[in-house]
JSON list of C-alpha atoms in Angstrom, two decimals:
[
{"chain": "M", "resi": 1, "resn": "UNK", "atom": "CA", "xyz": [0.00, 0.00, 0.00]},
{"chain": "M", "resi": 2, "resn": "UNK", "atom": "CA", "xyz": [1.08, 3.69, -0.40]},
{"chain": "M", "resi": 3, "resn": "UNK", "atom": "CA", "xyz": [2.52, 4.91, 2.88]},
{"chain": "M", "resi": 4, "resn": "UNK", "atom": "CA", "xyz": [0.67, 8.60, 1.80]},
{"chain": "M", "resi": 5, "resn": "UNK", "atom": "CA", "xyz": [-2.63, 6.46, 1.76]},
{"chain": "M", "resi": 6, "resn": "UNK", "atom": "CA", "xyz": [-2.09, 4.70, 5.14]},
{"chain": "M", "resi": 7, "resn": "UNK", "atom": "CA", "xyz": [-1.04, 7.87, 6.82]},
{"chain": "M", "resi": 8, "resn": "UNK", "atom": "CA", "xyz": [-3.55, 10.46, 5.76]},
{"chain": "M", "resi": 9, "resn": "UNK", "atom": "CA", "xyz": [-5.57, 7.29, 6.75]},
{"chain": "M", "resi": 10, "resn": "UNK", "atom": "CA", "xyz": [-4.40, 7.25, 9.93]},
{"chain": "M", "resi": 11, "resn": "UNK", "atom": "CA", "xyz": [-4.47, 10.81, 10.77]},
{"chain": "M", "resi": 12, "resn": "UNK", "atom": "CA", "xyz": [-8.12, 11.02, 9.59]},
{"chain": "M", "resi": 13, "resn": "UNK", "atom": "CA", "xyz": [-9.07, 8.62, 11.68]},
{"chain": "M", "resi": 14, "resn": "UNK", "atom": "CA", "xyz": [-7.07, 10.23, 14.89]},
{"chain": "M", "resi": 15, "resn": "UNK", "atom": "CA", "xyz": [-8.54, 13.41, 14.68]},
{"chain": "M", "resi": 16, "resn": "UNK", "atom": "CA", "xyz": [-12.20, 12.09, 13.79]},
{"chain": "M", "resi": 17, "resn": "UNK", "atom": "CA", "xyz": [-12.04, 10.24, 17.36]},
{"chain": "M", "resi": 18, "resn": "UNK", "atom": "CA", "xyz": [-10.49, 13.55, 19.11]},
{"chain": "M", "resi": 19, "resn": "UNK", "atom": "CA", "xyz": [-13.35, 15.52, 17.36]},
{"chain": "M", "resi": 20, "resn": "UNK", "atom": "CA", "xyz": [-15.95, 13.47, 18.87]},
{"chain": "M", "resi": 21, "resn": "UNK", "atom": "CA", "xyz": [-14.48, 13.12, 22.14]},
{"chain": "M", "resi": 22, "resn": "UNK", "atom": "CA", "xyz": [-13.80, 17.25, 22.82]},
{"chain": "M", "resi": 23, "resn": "UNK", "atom": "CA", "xyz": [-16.09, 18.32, 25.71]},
{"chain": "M", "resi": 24, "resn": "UNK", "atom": "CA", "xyz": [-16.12, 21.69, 23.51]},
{"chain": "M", "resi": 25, "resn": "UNK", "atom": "CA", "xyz": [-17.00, 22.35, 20.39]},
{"chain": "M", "resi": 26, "resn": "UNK", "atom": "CA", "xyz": [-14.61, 24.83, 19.24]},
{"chain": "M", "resi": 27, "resn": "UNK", "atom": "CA", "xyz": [-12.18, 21.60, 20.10]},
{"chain": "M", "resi": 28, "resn": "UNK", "atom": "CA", "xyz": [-14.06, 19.26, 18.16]},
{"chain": "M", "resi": 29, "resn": "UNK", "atom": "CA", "xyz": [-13.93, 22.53, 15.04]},
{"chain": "M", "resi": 30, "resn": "UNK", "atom": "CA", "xyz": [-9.93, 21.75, 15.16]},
{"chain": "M", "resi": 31, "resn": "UNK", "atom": "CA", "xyz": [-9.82, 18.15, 14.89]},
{"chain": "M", "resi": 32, "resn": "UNK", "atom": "CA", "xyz": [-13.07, 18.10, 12.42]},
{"chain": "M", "resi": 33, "resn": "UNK", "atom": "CA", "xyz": [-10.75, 20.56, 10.24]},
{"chain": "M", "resi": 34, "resn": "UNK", "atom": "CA", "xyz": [-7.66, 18.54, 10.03]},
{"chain": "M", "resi": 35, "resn": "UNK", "atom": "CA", "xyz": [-9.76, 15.06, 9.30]},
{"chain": "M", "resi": 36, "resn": "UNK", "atom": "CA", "xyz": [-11.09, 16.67, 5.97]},
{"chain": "M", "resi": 37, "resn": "UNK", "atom": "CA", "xyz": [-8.00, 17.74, 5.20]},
{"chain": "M", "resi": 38, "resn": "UNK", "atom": "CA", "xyz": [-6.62, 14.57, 5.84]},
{"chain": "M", "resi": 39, "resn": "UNK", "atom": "CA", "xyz": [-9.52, 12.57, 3.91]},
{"chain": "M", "resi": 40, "resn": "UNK", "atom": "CA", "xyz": [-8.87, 15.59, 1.17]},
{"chain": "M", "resi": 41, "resn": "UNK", "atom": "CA", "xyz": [-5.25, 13.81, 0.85]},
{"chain": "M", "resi": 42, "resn": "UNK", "atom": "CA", "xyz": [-6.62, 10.61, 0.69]},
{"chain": "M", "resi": 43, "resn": "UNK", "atom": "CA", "xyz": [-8.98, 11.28, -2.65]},
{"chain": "M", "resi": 44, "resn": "UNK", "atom": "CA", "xyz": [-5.62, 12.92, -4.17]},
{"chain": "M", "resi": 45, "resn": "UNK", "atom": "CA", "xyz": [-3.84, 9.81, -3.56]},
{"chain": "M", "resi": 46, "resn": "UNK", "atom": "CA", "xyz": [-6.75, 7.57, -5.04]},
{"chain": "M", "resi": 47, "resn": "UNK", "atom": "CA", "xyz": [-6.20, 9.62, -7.94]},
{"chain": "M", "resi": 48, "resn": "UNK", "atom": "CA", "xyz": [-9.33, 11.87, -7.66]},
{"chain": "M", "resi": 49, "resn": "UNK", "atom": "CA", "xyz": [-7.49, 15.64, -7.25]},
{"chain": "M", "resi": 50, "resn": "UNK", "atom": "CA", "xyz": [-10.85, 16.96, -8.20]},
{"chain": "M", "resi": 51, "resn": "UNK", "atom": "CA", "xyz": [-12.79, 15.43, -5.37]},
{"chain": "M", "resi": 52, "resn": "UNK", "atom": "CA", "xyz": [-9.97, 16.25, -3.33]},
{"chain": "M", "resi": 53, "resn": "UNK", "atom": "CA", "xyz": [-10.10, 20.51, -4.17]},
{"chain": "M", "resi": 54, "resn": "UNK", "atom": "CA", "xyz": [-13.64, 20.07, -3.40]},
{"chain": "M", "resi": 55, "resn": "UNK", "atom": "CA", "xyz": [-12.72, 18.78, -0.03]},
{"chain": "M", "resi": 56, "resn": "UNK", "atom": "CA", "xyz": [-10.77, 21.45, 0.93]},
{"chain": "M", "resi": 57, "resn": "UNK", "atom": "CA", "xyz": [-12.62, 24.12, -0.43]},
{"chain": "M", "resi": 58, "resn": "UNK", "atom": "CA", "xyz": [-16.36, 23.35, 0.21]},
{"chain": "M", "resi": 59, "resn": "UNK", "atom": "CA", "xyz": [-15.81, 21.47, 3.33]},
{"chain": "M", "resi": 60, "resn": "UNK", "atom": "CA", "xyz": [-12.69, 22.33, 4.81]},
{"chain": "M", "resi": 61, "resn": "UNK", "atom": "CA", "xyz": [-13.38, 25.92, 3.66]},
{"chain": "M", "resi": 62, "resn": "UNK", "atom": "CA", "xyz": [-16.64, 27.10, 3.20]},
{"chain": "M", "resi": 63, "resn": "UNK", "atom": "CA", "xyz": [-18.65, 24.52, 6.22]},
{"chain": "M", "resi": 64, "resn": "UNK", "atom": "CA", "xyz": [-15.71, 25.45, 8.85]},
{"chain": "M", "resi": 65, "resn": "UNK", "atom": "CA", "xyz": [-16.63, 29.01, 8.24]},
{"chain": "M", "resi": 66, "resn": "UNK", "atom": "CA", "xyz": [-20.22, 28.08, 8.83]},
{"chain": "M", "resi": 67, "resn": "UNK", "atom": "CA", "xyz": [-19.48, 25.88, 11.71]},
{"chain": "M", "resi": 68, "resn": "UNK", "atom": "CA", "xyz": [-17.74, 29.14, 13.46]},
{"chain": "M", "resi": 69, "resn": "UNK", "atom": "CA", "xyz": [-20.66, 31.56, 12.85]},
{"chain": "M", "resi": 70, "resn": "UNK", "atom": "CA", "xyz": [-23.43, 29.15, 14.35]},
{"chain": "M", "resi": 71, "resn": "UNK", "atom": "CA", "xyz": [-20.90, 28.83, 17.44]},
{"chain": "M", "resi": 72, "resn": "UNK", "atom": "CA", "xyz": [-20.38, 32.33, 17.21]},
{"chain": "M", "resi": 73, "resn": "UNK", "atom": "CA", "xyz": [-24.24, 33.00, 17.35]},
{"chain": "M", "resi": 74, "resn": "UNK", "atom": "CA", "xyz": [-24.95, 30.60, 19.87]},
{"chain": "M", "resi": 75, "resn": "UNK", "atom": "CA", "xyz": [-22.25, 31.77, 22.44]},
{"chain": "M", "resi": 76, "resn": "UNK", "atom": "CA", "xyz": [-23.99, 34.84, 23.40]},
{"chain": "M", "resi": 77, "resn": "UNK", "atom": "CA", "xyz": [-22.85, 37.05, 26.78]},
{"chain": "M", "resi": 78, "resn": "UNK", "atom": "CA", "xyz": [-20.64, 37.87, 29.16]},
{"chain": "M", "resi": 79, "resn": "UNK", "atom": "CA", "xyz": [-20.33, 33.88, 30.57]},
{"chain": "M", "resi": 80, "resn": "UNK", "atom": "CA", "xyz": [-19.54, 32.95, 27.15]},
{"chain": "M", "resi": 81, "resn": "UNK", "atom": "CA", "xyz": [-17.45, 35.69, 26.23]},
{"chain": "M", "resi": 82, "resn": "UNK", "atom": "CA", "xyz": [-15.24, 33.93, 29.34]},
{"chain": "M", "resi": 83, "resn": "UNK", "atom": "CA", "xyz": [-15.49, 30.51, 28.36]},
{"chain": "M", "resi": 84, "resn": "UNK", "atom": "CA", "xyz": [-14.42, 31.47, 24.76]},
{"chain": "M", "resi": 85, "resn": "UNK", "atom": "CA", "xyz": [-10.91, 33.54, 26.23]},
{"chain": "M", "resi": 86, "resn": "UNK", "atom": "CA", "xyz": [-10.21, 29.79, 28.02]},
{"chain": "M", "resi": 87, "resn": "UNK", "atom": "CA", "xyz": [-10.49, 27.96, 24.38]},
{"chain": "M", "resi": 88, "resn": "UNK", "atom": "CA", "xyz": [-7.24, 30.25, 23.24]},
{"chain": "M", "resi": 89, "resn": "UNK", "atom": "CA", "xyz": [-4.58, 28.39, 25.33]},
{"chain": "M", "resi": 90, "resn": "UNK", "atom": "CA", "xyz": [-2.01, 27.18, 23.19]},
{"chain": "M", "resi": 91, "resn": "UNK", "atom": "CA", "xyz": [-2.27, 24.01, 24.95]},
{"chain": "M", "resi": 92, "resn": "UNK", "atom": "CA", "xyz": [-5.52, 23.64, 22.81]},
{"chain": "M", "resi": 93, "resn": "UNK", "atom": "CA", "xyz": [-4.11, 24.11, 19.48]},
{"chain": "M", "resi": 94, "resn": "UNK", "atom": "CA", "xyz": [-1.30, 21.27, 20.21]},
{"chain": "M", "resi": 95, "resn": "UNK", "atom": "CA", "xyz": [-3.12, 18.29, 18.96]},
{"chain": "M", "resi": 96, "resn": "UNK", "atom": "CA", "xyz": [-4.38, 19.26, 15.74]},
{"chain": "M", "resi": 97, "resn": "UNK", "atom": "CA", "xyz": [-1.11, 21.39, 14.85]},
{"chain": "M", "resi": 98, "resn": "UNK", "atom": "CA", "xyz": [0.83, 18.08, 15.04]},
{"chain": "M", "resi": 99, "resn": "UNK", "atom": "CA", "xyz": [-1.80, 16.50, 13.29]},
{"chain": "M", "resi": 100, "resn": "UNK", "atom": "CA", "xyz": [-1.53, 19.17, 10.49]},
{"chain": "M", "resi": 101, "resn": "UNK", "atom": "CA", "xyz": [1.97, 19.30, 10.80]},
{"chain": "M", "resi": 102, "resn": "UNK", "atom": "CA", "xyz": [1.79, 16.06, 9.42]},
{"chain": "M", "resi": 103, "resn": "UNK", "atom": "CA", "xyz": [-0.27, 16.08, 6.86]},
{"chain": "M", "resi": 104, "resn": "UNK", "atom": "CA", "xyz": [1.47, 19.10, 5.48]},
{"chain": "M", "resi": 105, "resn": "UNK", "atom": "CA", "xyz": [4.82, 17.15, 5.32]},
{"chain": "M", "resi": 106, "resn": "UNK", "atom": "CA", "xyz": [2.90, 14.23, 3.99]},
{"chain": "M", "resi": 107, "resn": "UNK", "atom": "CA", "xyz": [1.83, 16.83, 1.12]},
{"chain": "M", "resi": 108, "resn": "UNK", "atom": "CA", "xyz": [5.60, 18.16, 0.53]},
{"chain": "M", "resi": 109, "resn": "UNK", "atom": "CA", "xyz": [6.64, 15.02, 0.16]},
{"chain": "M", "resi": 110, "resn": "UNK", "atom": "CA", "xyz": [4.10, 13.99, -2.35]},
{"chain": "M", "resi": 111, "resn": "UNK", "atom": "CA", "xyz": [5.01, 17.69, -4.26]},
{"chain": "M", "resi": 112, "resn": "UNK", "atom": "CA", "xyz": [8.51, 17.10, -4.07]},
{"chain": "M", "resi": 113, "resn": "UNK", "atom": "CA", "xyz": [9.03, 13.30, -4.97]},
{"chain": "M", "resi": 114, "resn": "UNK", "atom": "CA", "xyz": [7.06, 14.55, -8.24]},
{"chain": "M", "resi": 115, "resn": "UNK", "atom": "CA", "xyz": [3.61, 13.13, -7.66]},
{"chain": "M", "resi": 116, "resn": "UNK", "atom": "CA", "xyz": [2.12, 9.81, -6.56]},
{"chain": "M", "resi": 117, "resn": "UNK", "atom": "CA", "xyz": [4.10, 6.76, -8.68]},
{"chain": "M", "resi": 118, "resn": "UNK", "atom": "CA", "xyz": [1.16, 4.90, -9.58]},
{"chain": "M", "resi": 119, "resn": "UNK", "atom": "CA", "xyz": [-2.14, 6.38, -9.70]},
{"chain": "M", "resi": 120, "resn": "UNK", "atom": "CA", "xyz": [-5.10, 4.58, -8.93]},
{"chain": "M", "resi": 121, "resn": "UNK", "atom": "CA", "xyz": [-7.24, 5.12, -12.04]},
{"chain": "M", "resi": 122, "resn": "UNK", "atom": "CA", "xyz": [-7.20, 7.54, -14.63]},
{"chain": "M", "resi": 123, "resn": "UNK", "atom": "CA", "xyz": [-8.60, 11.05, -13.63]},
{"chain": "M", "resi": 124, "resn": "UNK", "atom": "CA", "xyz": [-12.28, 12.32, -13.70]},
{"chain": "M", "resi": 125, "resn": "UNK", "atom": "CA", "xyz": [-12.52, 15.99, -15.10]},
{"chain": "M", "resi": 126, "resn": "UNK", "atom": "CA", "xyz": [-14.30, 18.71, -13.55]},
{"chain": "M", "resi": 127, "resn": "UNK", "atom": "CA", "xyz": [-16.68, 17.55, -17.09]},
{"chain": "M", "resi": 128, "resn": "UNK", "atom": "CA", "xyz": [-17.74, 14.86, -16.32]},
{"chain": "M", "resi": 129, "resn": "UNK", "atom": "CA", "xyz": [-18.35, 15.38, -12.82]},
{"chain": "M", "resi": 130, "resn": "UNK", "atom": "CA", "xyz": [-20.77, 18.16, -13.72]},
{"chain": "M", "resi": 131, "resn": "UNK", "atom": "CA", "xyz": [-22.41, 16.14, -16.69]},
{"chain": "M", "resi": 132, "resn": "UNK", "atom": "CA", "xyz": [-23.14, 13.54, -14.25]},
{"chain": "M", "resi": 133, "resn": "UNK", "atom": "CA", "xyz": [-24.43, 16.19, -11.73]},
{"chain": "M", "resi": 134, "resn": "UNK", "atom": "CA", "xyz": [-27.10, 17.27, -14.54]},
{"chain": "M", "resi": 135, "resn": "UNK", "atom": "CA", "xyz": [-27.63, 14.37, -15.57]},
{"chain": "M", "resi": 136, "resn": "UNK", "atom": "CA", "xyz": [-28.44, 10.76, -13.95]},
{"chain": "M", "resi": 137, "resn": "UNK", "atom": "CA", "xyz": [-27.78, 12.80, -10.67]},
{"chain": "M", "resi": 138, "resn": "UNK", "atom": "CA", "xyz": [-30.11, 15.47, -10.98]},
{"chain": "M", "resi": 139, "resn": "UNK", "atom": "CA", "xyz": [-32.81, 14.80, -8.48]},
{"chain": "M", "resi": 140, "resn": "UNK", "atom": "CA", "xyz": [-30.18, 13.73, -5.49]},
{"chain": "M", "resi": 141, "resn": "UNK", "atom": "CA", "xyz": [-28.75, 17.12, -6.08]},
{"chain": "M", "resi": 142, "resn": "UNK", "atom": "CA", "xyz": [-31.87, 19.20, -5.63]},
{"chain": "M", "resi": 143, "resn": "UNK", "atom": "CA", "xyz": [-32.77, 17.32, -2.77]},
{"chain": "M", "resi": 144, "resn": "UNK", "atom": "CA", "xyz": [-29.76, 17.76, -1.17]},
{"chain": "M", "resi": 145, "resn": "UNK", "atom": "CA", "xyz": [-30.15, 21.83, -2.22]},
{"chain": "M", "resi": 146, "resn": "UNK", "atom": "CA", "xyz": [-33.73, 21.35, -0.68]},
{"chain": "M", "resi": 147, "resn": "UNK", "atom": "CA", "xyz": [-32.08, 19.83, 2.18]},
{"chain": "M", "resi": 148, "resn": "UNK", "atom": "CA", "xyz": [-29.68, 22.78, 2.64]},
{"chain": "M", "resi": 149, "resn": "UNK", "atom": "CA", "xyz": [-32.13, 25.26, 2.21]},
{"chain": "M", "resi": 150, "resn": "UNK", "atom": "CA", "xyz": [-34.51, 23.78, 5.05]},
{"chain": "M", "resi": 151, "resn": "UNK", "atom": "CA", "xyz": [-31.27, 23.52, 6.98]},
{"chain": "M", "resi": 152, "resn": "UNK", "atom": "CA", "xyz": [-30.66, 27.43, 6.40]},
{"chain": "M", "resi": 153, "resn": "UNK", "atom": "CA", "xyz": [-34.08, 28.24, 7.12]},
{"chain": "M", "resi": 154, "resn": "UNK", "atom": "CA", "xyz": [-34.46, 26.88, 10.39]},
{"chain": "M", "resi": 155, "resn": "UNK", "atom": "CA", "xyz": [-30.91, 28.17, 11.50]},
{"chain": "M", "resi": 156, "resn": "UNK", "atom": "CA", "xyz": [-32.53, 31.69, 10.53]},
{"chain": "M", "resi": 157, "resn": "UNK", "atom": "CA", "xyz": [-35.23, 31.37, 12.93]},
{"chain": "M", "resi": 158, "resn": "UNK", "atom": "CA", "xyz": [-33.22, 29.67, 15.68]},
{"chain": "M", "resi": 159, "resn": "UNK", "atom": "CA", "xyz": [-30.89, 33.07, 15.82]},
{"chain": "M", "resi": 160, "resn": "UNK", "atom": "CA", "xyz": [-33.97, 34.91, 15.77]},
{"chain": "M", "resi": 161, "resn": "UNK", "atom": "CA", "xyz": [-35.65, 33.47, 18.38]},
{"chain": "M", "resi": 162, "resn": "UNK", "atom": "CA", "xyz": [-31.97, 33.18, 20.40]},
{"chain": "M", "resi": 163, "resn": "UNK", "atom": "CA", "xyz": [-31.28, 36.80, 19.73]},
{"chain": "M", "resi": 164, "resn": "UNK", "atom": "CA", "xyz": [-34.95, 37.93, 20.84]},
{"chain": "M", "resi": 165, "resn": "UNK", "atom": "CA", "xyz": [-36.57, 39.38, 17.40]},
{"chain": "M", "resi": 166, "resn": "UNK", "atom": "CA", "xyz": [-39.64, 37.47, 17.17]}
]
């Protein structure tokens, strides 16, 4: 097997297990953020790079972003304002740093040794992925845009009825 594969692997699983054990969930943010980086890795190793940039940017990007405004919203007054100051230790950031640290040397090494020797299959385009979206595909996808938009809706009226404007 490809050590990149078994590592990213690895790490994934690591931080999926710290995520879900954190008491907080600005903790569980950390370790959620380096296992889709790591399972990003893992579709560039299986020879999917396009899967993989979605990873990172829709997921790792864009949903972490989201995932920080709802806890954002949610921690609301002075008690929180506290509890938030004792999340910055640097003690906190130790575990997924190392994890990242990892995965980041995993990546130069990857870059450096001039790519992966033998990839899995032979690449998908960005195409064909969005043919297939369109196409056979069509239905899951507005579903899951229904989905989302329920999702959005009812986060809307939580933080209204949180922030006392109904």
């Amino acid at each position: 097997m490809n050590a990149t594969f078994v590592i990213s692997a690895i790490i994934a699983v690591v931080a999926t297990a710290m995520m879900i054990t954190r008491p907080s969930a600005v903790h569980g943010l950390l370790y959620l953020t380096v296992s889709l980086l790591a399972v990003a890795l893992v579709f560039f190793v299986l020879g999917a790079p396009f899967a993989a940039a979605l990873e990172v940017i829709i997921y790792a990007g864009a949903i972490m972003v989201l995932f920080v405004f709802v806890i954002m919203m949610l921690n609301i007054g002075e008690a929180a304002a506290r509890l938030e100051s004792s999340w910055l230790h640097p003690a906190t950031w130790v575990g997924p740093s190392i994890l990242a640290l990892l995965l980041a040397i995993e990546l130069g090494a990857v870059a450096v040794s001039g790519g992966l020797p033998h990839p899995a299959t032979s690449v998908i385009s960005a195409h064909a992925v969005g043919v297939a979206l369109v196409g056979p595909y069509m239905l899951a996808v507005e579903l899951a845009s229904f989905l989302l938009l329920a999702g959005l809706v009812a986060a809307f009226h939580l933080g209204r009825s949180i922030m006392g404007t109904d």
